[in-house]
XYZ file of C-alpha atoms in Angstrom:
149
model
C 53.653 -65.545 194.807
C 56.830 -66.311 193.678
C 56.351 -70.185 195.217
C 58.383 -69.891 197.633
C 58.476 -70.451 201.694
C 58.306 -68.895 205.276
C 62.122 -68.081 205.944
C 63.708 -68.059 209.957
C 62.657 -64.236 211.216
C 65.776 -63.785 213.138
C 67.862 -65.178 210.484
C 66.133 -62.940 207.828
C 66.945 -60.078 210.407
C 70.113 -60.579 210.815
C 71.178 -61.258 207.011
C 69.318 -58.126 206.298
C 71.290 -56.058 208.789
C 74.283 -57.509 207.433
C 73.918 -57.346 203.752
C 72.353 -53.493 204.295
C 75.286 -52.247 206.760
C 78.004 -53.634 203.697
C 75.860 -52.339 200.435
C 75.813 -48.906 202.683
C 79.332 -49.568 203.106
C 79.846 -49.723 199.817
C 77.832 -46.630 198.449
C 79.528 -44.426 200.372
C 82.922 -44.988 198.152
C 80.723 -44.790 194.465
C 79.065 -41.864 193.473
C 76.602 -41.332 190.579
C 73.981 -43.762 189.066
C 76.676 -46.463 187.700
C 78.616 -47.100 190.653
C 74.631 -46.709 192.911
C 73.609 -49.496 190.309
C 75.909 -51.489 190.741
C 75.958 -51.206 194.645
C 72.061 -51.734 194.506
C 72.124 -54.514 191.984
C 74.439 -56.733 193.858
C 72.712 -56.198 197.047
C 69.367 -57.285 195.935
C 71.176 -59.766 193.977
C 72.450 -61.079 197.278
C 69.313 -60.522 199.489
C 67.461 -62.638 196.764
C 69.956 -65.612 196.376
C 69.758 -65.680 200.517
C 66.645 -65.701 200.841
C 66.038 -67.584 197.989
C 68.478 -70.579 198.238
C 70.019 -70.522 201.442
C 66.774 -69.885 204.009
C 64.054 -71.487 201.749
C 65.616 -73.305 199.119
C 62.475 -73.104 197.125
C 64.370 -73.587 193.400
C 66.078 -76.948 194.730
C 63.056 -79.517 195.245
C 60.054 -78.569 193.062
C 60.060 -77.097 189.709
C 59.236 -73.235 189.534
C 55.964 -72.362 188.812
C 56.393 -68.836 188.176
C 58.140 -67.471 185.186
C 61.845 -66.754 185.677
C 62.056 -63.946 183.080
C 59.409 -62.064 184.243
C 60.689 -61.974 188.025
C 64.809 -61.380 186.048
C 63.259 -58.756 184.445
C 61.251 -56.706 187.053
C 64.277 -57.028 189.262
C 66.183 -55.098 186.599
C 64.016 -52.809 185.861
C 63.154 -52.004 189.577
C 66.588 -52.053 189.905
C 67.328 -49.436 187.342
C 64.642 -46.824 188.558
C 65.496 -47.149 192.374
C 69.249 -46.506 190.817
C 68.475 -43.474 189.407
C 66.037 -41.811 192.014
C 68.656 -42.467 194.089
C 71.174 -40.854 192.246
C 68.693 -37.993 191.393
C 68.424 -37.505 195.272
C 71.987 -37.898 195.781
C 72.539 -34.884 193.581
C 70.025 -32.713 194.842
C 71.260 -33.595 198.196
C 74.891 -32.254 197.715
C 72.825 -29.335 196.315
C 71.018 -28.591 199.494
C 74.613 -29.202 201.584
C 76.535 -26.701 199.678
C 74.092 -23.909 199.687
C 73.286 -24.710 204.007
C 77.080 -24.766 203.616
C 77.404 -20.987 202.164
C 74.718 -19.921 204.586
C 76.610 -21.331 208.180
C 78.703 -18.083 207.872
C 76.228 -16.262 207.712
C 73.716 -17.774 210.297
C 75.977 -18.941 213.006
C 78.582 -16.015 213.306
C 80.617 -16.349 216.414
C 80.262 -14.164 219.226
C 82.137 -10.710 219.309
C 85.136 -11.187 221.679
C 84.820 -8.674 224.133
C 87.481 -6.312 224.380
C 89.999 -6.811 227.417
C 89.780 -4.043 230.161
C 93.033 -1.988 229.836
C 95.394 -2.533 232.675
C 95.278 -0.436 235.530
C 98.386 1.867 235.684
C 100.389 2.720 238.529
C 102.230 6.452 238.599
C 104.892 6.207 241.392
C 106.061 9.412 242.833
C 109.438 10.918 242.132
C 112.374 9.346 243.788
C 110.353 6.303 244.231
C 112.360 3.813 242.281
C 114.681 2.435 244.885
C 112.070 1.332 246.956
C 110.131 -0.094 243.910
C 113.707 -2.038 242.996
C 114.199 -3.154 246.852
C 110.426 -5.029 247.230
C 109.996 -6.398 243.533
C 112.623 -8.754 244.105
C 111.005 -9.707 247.838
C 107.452 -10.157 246.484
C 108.506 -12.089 243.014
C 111.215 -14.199 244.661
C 112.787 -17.216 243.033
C 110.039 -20.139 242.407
C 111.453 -23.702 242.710
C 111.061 -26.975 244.881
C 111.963 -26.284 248.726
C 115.246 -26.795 250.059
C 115.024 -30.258 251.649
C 114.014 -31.822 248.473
């Protein structure tokens, strides 16, 4: 429509990957509809010089037969409204993260920790400490590397 030709597939592929991975990039360091604009705005203005002048070269060789204000100006404007539903979305996505946010705690609540079994005690019989003192010392002996180390 807009007199232009078939472009490479792969090479259409690949600039779109490219120029999508850097605009997304991009719009994660702007937030609200000026700084989405202008993310959005120069990556359609980039997708259409590439596939415009670089893979085609349709303006180079024949005179346009469409008119250039018309396409200049539905760019814009579709530029403009896809800015801010975007930023309308963007908002009413942080929304919807701070309120699943402020339910987590309330959803996911970590298991109870059981409590620990209490230690087993051992009552030793009267007189019964100089044996106790004689085979703790045998039993918990000095830990180290062995002698012929």
């Amino acid at each position: 429509m807009a007199d232009g030709g078939l472009p490479n597939t792969a090479l259409v592929l690949l600039l779109t990957v490219l120029i999508g991975w850097v605009s997304t990039a991009l719009a994660e360091q702007t937030r609200g509809p000026v700084g989405i604009l202008v993310v959005l705005g120069c990556a359609q203005l980039l997708t259409h010089l590439a596939l415009s002048e670089l893979l085609v070269g349709h303006g180079a060789h024949v005179a346009p037969t469409y008119d250039g204000l018309a396409m200049t100006t539905a760019h814009v404007v579709a530029t403009v409204l896809t800015a801010l539903i975007l930023a309308r979305a963007e908002v009413a996505l942080l929304a919807v993260a701070a309120s699943v946010r402020l339910l987590l705690p309330i959803l996911w609540r970590p298991a109870p920790i059981p409590a620990a079994a209490p230690l087993p005690t051992i009552t030793l019989p009267q007189g019964s400490t100089l044996v106790v003192s004689v085979l703790v010392p045998k039993v918990l002996g000095l830990r180290g590397p062995p002698l012929p180390s």
